[in-house]
Coordinates of C-alpha atoms and ligand atoms in Angstrom, one line a residue:
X1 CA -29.3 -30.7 37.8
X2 CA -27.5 -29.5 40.8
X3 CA -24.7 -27.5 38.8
X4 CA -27.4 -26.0 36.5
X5 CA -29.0 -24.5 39.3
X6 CA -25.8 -23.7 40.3
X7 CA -25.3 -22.2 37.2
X8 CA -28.4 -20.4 37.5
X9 CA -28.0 -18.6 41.0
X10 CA -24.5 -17.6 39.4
X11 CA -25.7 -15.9 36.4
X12 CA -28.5 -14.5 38.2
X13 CA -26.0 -13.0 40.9
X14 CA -23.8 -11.8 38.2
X15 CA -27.4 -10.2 36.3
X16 CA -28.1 -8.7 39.8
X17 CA -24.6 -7.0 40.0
X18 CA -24.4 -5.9 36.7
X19 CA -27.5 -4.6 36.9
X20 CA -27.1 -3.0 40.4
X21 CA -28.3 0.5 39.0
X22 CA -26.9 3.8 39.7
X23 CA -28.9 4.8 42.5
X24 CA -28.8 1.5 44.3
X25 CA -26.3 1.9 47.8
X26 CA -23.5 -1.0 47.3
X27 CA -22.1 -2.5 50.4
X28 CA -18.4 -3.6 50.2
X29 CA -14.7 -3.4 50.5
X30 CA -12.1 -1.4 47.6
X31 CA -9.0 -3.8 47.1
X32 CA -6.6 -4.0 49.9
X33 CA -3.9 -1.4 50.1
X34 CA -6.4 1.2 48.6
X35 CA -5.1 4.5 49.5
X36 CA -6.8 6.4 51.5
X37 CA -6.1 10.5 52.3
X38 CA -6.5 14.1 52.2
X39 CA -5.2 17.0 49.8
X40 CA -3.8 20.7 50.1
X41 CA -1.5 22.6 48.2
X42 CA 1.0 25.3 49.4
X43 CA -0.2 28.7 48.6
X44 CA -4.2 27.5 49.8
X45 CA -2.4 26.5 53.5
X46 CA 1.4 27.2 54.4
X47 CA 0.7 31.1 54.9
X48 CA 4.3 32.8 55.8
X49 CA 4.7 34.0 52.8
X50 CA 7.6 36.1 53.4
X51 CA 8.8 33.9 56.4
X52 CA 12.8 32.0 56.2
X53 CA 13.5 33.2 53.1
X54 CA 10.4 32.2 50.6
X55 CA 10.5 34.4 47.6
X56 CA 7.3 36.1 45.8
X57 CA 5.1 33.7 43.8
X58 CA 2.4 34.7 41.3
X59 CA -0.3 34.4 43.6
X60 CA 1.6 36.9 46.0
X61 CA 1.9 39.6 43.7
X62 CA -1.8 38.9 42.2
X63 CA -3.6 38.7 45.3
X64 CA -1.7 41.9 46.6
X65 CA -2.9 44.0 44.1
X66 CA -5.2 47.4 44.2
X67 CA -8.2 46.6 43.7
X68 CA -8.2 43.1 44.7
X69 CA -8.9 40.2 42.1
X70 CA -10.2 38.2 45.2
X71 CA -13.7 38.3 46.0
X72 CA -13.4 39.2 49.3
X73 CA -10.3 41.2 48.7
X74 CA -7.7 38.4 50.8
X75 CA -4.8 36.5 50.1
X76 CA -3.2 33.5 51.3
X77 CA -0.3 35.5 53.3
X78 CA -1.4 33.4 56.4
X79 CA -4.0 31.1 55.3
X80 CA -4.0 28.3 57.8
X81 CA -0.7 29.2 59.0
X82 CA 0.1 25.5 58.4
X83 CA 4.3 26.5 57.9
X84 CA 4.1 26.5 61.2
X85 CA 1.6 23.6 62.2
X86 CA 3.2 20.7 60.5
X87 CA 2.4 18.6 63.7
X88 CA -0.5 19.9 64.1
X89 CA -1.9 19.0 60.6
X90 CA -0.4 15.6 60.3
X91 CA -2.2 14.5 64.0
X92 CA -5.1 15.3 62.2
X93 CA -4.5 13.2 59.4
X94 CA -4.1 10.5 62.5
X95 CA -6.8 10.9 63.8
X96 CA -8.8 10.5 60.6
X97 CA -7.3 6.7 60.2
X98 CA -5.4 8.6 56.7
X99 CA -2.4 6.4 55.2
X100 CA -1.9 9.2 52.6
X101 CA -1.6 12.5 52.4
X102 CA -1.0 15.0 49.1
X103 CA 0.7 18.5 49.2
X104 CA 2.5 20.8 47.0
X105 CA 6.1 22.3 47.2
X106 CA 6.2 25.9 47.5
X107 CA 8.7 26.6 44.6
X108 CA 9.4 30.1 46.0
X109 CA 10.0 28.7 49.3
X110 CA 12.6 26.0 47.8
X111 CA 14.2 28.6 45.1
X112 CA 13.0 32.0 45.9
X113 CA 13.8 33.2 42.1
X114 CA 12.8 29.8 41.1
X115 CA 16.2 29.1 39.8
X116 CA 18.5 26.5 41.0
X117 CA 21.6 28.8 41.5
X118 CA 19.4 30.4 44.9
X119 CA 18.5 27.1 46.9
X120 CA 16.6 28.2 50.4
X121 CA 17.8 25.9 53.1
X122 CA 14.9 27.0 55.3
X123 CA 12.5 25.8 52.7
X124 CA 14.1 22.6 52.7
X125 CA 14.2 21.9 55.9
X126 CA 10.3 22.6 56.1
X127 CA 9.5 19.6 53.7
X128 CA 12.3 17.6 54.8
X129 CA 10.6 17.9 58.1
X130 CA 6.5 17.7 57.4
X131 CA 7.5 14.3 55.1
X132 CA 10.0 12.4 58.2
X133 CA 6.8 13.4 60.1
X134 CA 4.2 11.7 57.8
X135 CA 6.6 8.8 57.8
X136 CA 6.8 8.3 61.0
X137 CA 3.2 8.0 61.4
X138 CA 2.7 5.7 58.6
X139 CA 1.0 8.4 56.2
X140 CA 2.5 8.1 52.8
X141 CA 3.2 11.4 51.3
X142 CA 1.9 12.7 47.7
X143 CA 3.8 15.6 46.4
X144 CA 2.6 17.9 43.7
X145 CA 5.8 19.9 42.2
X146 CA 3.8 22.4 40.9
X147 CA 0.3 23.6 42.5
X148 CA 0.0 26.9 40.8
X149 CA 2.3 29.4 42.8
X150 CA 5.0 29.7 40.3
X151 CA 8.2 32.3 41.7
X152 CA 7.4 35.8 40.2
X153 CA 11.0 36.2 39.3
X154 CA 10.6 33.2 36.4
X155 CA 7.0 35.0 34.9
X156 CA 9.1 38.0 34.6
X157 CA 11.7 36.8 33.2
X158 CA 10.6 34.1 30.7
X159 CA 6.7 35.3 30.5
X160 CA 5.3 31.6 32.2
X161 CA 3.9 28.9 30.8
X162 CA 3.4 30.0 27.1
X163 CA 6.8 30.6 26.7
X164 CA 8.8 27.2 26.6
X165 CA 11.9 29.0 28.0
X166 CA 9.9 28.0 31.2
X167 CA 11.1 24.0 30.5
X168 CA 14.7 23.9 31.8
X169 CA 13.8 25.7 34.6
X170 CA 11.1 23.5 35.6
X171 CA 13.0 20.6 35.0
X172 CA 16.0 22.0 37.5
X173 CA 13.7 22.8 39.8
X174 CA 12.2 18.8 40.1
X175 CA 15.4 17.3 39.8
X176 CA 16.3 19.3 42.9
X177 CA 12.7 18.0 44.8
X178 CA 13.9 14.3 43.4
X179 CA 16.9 14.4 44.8
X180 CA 16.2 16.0 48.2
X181 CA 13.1 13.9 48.8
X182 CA 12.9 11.1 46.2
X183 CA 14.4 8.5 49.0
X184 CA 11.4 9.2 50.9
X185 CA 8.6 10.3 48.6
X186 CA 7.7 7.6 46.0
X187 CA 5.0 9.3 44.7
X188 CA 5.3 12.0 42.7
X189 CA 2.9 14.5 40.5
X190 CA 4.5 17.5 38.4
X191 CA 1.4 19.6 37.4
X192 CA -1.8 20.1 38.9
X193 CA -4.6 21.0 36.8
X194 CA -2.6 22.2 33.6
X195 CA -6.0 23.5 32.3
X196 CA -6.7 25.7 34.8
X197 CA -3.3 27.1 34.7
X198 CA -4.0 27.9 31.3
X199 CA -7.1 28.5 31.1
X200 CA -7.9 30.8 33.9
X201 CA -4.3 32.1 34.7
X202 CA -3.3 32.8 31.3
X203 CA -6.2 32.7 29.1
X204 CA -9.3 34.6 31.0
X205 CA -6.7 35.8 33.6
X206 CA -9.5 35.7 36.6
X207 CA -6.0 33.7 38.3
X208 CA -2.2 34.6 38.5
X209 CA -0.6 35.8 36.5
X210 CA -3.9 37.3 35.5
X211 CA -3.2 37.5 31.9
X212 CA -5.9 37.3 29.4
X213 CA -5.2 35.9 25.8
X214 CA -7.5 33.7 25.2
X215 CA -7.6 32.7 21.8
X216 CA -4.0 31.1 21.7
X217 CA -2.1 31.4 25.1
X218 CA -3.7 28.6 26.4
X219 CA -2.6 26.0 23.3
X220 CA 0.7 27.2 23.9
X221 CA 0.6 26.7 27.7
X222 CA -0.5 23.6 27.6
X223 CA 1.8 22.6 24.8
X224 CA 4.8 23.7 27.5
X225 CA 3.9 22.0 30.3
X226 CA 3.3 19.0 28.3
X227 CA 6.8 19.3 27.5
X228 CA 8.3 20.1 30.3
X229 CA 6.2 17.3 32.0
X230 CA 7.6 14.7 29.7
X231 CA 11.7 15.9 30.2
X232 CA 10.7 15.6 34.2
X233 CA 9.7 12.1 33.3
X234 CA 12.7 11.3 31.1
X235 CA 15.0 12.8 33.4
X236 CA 13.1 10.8 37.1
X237 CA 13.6 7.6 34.8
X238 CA 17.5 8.0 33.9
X239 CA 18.4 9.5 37.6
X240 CA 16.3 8.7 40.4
X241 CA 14.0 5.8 39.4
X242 CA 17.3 3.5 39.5
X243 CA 18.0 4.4 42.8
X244 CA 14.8 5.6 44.5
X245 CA 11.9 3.6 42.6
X246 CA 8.9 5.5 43.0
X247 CA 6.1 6.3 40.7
X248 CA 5.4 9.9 38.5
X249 CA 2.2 10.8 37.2
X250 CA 0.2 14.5 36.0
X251 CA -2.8 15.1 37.8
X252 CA -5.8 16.3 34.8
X253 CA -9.3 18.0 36.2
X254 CA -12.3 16.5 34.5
X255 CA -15.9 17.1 35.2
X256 CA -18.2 14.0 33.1
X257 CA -20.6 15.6 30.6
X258 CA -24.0 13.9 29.5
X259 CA -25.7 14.5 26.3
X260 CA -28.6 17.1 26.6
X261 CA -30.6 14.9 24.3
X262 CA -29.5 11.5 24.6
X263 CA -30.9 10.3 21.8
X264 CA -29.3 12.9 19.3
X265 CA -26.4 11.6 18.2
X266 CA -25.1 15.1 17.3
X267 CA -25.0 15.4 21.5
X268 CA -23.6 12.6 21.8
X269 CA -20.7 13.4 19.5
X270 CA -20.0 16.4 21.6
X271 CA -19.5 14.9 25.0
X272 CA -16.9 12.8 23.6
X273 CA -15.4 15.9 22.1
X274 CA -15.8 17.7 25.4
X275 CA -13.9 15.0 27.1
X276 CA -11.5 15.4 24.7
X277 CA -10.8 18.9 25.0
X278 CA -11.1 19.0 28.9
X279 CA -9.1 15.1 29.7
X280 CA -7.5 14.0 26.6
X281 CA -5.8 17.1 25.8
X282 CA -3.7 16.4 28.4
X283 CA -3.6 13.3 28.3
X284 CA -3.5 12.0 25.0
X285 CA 0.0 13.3 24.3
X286 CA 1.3 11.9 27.4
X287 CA 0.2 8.3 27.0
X288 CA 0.1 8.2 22.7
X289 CA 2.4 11.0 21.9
X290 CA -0.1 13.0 20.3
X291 CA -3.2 15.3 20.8
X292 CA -6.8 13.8 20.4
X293 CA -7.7 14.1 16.4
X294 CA -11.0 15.6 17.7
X295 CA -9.4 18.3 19.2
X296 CA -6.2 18.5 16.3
X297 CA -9.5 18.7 13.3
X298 CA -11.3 21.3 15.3
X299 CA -8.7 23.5 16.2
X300 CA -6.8 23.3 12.6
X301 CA -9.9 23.9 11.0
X302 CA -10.8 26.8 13.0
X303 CA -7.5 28.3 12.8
X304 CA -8.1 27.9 9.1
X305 CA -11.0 29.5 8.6
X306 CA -9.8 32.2 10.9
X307 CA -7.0 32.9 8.1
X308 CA -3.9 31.8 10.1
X309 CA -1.2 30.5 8.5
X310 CA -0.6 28.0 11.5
X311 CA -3.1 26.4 14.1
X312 CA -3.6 27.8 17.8
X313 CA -2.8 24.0 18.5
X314 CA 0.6 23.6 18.3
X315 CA 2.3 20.4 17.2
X316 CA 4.6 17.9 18.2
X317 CA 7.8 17.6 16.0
X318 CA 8.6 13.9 14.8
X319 CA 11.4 13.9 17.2
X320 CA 9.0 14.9 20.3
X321 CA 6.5 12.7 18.9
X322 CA 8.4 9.6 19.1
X323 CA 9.6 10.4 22.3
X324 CA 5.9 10.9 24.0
X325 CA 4.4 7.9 22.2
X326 CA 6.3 5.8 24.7
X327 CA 4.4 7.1 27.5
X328 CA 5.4 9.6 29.8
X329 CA 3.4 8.7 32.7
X330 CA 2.9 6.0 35.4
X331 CA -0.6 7.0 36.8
X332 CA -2.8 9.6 35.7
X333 CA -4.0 12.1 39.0
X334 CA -7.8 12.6 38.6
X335 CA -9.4 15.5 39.9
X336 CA -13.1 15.6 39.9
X337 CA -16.1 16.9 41.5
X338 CA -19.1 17.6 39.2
X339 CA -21.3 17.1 35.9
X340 CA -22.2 19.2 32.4
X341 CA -25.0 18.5 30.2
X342 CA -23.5 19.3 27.0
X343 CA -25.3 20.5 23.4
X344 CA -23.8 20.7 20.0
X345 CA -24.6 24.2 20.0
X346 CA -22.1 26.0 19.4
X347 CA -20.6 28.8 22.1
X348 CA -20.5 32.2 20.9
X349 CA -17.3 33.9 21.4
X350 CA -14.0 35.3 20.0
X351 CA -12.2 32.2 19.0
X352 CA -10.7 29.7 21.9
X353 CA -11.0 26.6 23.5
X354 CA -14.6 27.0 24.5
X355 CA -15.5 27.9 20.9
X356 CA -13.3 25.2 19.3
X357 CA -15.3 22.6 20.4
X358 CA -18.5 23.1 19.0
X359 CA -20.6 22.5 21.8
X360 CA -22.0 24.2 24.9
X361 CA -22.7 23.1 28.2
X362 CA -24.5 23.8 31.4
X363 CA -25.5 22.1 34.5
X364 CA -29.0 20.8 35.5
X365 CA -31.4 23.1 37.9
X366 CA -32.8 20.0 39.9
X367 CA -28.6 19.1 40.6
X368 CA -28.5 19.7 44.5
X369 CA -25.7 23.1 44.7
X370 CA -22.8 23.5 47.0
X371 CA -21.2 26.9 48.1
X372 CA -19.5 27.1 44.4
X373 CA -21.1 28.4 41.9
X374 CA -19.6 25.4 38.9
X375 CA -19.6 22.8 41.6
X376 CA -23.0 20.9 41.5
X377 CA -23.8 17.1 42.9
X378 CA -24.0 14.8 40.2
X379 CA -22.1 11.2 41.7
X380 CA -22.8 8.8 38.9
X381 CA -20.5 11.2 37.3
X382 CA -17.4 9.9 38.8
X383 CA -18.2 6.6 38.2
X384 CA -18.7 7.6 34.2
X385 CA -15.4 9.3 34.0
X386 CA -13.3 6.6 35.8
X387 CA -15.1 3.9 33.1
X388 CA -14.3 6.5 30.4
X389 CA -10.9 6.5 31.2
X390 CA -9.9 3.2 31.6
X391 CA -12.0 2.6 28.0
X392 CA -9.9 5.5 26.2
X393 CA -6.1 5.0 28.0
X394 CA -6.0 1.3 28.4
X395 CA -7.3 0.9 31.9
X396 CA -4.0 3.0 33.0
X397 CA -3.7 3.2 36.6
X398 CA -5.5 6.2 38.4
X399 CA -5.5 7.8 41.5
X400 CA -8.0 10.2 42.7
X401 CA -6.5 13.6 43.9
X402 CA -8.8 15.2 44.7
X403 CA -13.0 15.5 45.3
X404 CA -15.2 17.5 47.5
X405 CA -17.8 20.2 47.9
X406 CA -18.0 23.3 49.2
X407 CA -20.2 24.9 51.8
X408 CA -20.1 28.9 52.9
X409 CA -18.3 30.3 55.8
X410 CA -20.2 30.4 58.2
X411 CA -21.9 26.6 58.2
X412 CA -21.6 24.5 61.1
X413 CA -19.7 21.4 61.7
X414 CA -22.5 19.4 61.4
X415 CA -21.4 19.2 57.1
X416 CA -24.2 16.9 56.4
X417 CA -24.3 17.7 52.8
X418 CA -20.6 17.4 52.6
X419 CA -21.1 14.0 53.9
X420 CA -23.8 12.9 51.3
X421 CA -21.6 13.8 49.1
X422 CA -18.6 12.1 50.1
X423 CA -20.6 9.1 50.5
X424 CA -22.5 9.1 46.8
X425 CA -18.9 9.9 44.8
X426 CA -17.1 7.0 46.7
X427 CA -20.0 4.9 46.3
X428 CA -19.9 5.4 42.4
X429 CA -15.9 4.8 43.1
X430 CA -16.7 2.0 44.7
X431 CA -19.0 0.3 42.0
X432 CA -16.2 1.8 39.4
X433 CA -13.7 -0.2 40.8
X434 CA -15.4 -3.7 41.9
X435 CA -17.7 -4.2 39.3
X436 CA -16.2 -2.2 36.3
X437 CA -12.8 -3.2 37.3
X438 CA -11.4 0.4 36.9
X439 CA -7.8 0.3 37.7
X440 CA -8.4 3.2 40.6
X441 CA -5.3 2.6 43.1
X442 CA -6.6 5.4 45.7
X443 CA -8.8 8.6 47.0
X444 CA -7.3 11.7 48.0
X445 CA -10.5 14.2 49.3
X446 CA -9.9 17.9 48.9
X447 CA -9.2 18.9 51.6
X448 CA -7.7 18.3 54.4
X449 CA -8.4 21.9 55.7
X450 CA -10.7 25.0 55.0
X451 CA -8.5 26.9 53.3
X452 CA -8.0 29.6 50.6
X453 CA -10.1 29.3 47.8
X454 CA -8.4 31.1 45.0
X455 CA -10.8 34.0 43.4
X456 CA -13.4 33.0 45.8
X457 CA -10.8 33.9 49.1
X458 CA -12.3 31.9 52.1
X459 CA -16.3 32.8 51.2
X460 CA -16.4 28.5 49.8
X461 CA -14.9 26.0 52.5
X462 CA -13.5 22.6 51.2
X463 CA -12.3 21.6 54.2
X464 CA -13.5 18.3 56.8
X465 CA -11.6 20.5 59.3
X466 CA -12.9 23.8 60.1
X467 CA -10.5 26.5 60.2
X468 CA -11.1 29.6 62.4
X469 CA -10.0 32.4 60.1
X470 CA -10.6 35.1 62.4
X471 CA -8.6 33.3 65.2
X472 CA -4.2 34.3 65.0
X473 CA -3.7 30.8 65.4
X474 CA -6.4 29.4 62.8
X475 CA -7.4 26.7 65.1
X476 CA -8.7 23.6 63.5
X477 CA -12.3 21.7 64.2
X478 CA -13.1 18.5 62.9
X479 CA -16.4 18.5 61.0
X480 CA -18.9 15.7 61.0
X481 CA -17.0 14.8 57.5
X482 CA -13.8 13.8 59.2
X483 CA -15.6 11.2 61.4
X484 CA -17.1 10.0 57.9
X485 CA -14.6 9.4 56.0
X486 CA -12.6 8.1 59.3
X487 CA -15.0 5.4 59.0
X488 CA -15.1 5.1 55.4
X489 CA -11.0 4.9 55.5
X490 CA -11.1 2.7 58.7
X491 CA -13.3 -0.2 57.1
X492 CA -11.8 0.4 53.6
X493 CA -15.4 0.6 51.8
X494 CA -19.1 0.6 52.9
X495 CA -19.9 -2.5 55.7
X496 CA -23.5 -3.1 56.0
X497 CA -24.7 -1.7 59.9
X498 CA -27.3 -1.3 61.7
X499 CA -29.5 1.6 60.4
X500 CA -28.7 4.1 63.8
X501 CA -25.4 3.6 63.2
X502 CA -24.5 4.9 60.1
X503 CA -24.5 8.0 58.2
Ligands
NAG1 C1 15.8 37.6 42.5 O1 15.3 38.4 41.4 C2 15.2 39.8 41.6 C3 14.7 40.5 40.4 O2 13.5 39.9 40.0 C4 16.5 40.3 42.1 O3 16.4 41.7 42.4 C5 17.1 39.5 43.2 O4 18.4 39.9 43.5 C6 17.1 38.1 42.9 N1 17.5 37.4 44.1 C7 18.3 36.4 44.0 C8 18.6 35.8 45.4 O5 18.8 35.9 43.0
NAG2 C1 -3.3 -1.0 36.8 O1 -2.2 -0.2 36.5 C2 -0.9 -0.8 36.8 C3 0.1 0.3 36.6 O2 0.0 0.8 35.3 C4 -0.7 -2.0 35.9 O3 0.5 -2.6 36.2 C5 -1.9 -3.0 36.1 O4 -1.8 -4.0 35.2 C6 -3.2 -2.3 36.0 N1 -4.3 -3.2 36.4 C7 -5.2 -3.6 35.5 C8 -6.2 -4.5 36.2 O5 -5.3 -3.3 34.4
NAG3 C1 -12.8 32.2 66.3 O1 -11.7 32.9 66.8 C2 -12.1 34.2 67.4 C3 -10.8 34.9 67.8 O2 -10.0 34.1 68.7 C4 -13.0 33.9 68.6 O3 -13.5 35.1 69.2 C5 -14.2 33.1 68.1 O4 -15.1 32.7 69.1 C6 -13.8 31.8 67.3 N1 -14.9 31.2 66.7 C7 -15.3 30.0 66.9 C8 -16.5 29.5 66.3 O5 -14.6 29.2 67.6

């Protein structure tokens, strides 16, 4: 009798957690040795653009241009001048109880023509410096080789990412960053966001270069940073994993999309396909050596129709194919902040990637806004896209580089939306991890700083600092978000307390 009940309370506990439903709070710890940190990237933060020797980037020439492709017509020549605030920035991590922290090398700033033949000591001696410093105060670093800002002189002369001429540099370029920081960093990311690189820089052109070709640019792109991704991986394996260890991932934006009409299984169809086209064309070829066959069907067909000879996609030779199916990757970078409904209406449109899929999608009134116009709250959505990635790669290892929201310039510190919103997405993390056993290793929040926003300048803040943009020396605050997630960081997870306590 006794074990039966036993038995009983068991299953019913197990019942109860299963069932623990997606609006319920969950009290508990992540797995010990969860990372825990903050995220920038070099063109949003380091400002100096033309200090010791950096040479012009993309993002230099496009933000200096007449009339400005910025909303608010700045740049990031100073941003939040944090070149020169190394200190500075990492005694903030400190004080926020962070063990990790991710940035991005300034290509420019290490190769000022991006070539290997140039190498800037200055630059150098910046990273060399801002990494001994993390060390030092137990704060592993994160480094993203490329964040966007790729050296002018390389678009010019090879056209960017379309063009695969753009491989062997990139591949000089990291094995330079390997071997002048691989004994300290072990963990490594080459691209961040490859779809908005091609996307949005080369496809609509609204970012650098600011080239807008967007029926088959962006295959192409994508197709060449795949590549070069995987001869970074090839070459960190035969050279510096041997002696360094040390792990290399891609980091891959995805939103999670939800069927407009749940019970249609046309809609259904298409948020797989969306996932597809936004994750697993990324992905896919990087952990089973080939594109999704969603997304290889729906672009051949397309390009059929269309009368091409060839499909916008392009394909993997055997030899290439072989090579991938191994797996070029040893954790996959997750960037996510928000939701789609999608349809299986189709998009109008000349052709592209958002008319290849079939589908259209939009976001849900009643979803609470931020400061950013695509950036709604939706948190079950994080836990949804960490379950559908462990389901479609295997339960590969992830880690979360970045997720935040946005509010407008001039809010206060008192973030308190910021803060819900921290607290629902690592909740759903949370519940991802210990009851769906996703294989999430840490959480990176963007960011560590306001900072500058891309095509939006600084009107949408990111930051759980505040950053005085009118002040020379961009003098930081903490917001109410940094003593949040100080807390969150600190107890490693949500400990039950006493209601005036918490957040
Ligand atoms: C970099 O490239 C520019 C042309 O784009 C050239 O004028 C300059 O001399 C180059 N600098 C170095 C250091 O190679
Ligand atoms: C998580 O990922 C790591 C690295 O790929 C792997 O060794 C480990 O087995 C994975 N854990 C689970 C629970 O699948
Ligand atoms: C920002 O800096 C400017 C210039 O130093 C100063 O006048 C202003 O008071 C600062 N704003 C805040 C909110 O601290």
């Amino acid at each position: 009798m006794r074990s039966q009940a036993r038995l009983f309370f068991l299953l019913f506990g197990l019942i109860g957690l299963v069932k623990c439903d997606e609006d319920e709070f969950l009290y508990g710890k992540f797995p010990p040795g969860f990372k825990w940190g903050l995220s920038v990237a070099s063109y949003q933060t380091e400002g100096a653009y033309q200090e010791d020797g950096k040479g012009v980037s993309i993002w230099d020439t496009f933000t200096h241009q007449t009339p400005s492709p910025i909303l608010d017509e700045s740049n990031g020549d100073i941003a939040c001048l944090s070149y020169h605030k190394s200190e500075e920035d990492v005694q903030l991590l400190k004080n926020m109880g962070a063990t990790t922290y991710r940035f991005s090398l300034s290509w420019a700033r290490i190769l000022p023509n991006g070539t290997v033949d140039n190498i800037n000591a200055k630059g150098i001696e910046y990273y060399d410096k801002l990494i001994n410093l993390l060390i030092k105060n137990g704060i592993e670093p994160v480094v993203t080789l490329y964040h966007w800002d790729l050296p002018q002189h390389l678009q010019d002369l090879t056209g960017g990412w379309p063009s695969e001429e753009m491989i062997p540099y990139f591949v000089q370029y990291a094995e330079l960053a390997f071997s002048k920081f691989g004994d300290r960093v072990k963990t490594w990311t080459t691209f961040n966001e490859a779809w908005v690189v091609c996307l949005i820089g080369y496809g609509e052109g609204v970012f650098a270069p600011g080239i807008k070709e967007i029926s088959e640019t962006p295959y192409k792109c994508a197709h060449t940073i795949l590549k070069a991704h995987a001869q970074t991986y090839r070459m960190f394996d035969e050279k510096f994993r041997p002696k360094f260890g040390g792990k290399l991932g891609i980091v891959i934006d995805s939103g999670w999309y939800i069927a407009a009409d749940e019970n249609d299984p046309k809609d259904v169809d298409a948020v797989e396909r969306a996932l597809q086209f936004k994750h697993g064309l990324f992905a896919s070829p990087l952990v089973f050596g080939k594109y999704p066959d969603i997304v290889r069907k729906y672009v051949d067909e397309k390009s059929q129709n269309e009368g091409r000879s060839s499909s916008r996609l392009p394909t993997f030779d055997e030899e290439w194919s072989t090579f991938l199916s191994g797996g070029v990757v040893d954790f996959l970078g997750l960037n996510h902040y928000t939701t789609q409904m999608v349809s299986a209406k189709p998009t109008r449109g000349p052709p592209s990637w958002y008319t290849d899929q079939d589908l259209s999608t939009y976001q849900d009134d009643a979803w609470p806004k931020s400061a950013s116009s695509w950036l709604r709250v939706v948190p079950s959505g994080f836990r949804h896209i960490l379950n559908w990635i462990k389901n479609t790669y295997g339960n590969i290892e992830v880690l979360v580089t970045e997720n935040g929201f946005s509010d407008t310039a001039d809010a206060d510190w008192n973030d308190d939306d910021r803060v819900n919103y921290f607290k629902q997405y690592t909740n759903n993390m949370l519940k991802a991890v210990t009851i769906d056993g996703c294989n999430v290793t840490g959480y990176l929040g963007w960011s560590l700083l306001d900072n500058f926003e891309w095509a939006s300048g600084y009107t949408e803040r990111f930051g759980v600092h505040w950053v005085n943009f009118s002040d020379p020396d961009r003098t930081r605050t903490p917001k109410k978000s940094a003593a949040f997630l100080k807390e969150l960081f600190t107890n490693n997870g949500f400990a039950k307390v006493d209601k005036k306590d918490e957040f």
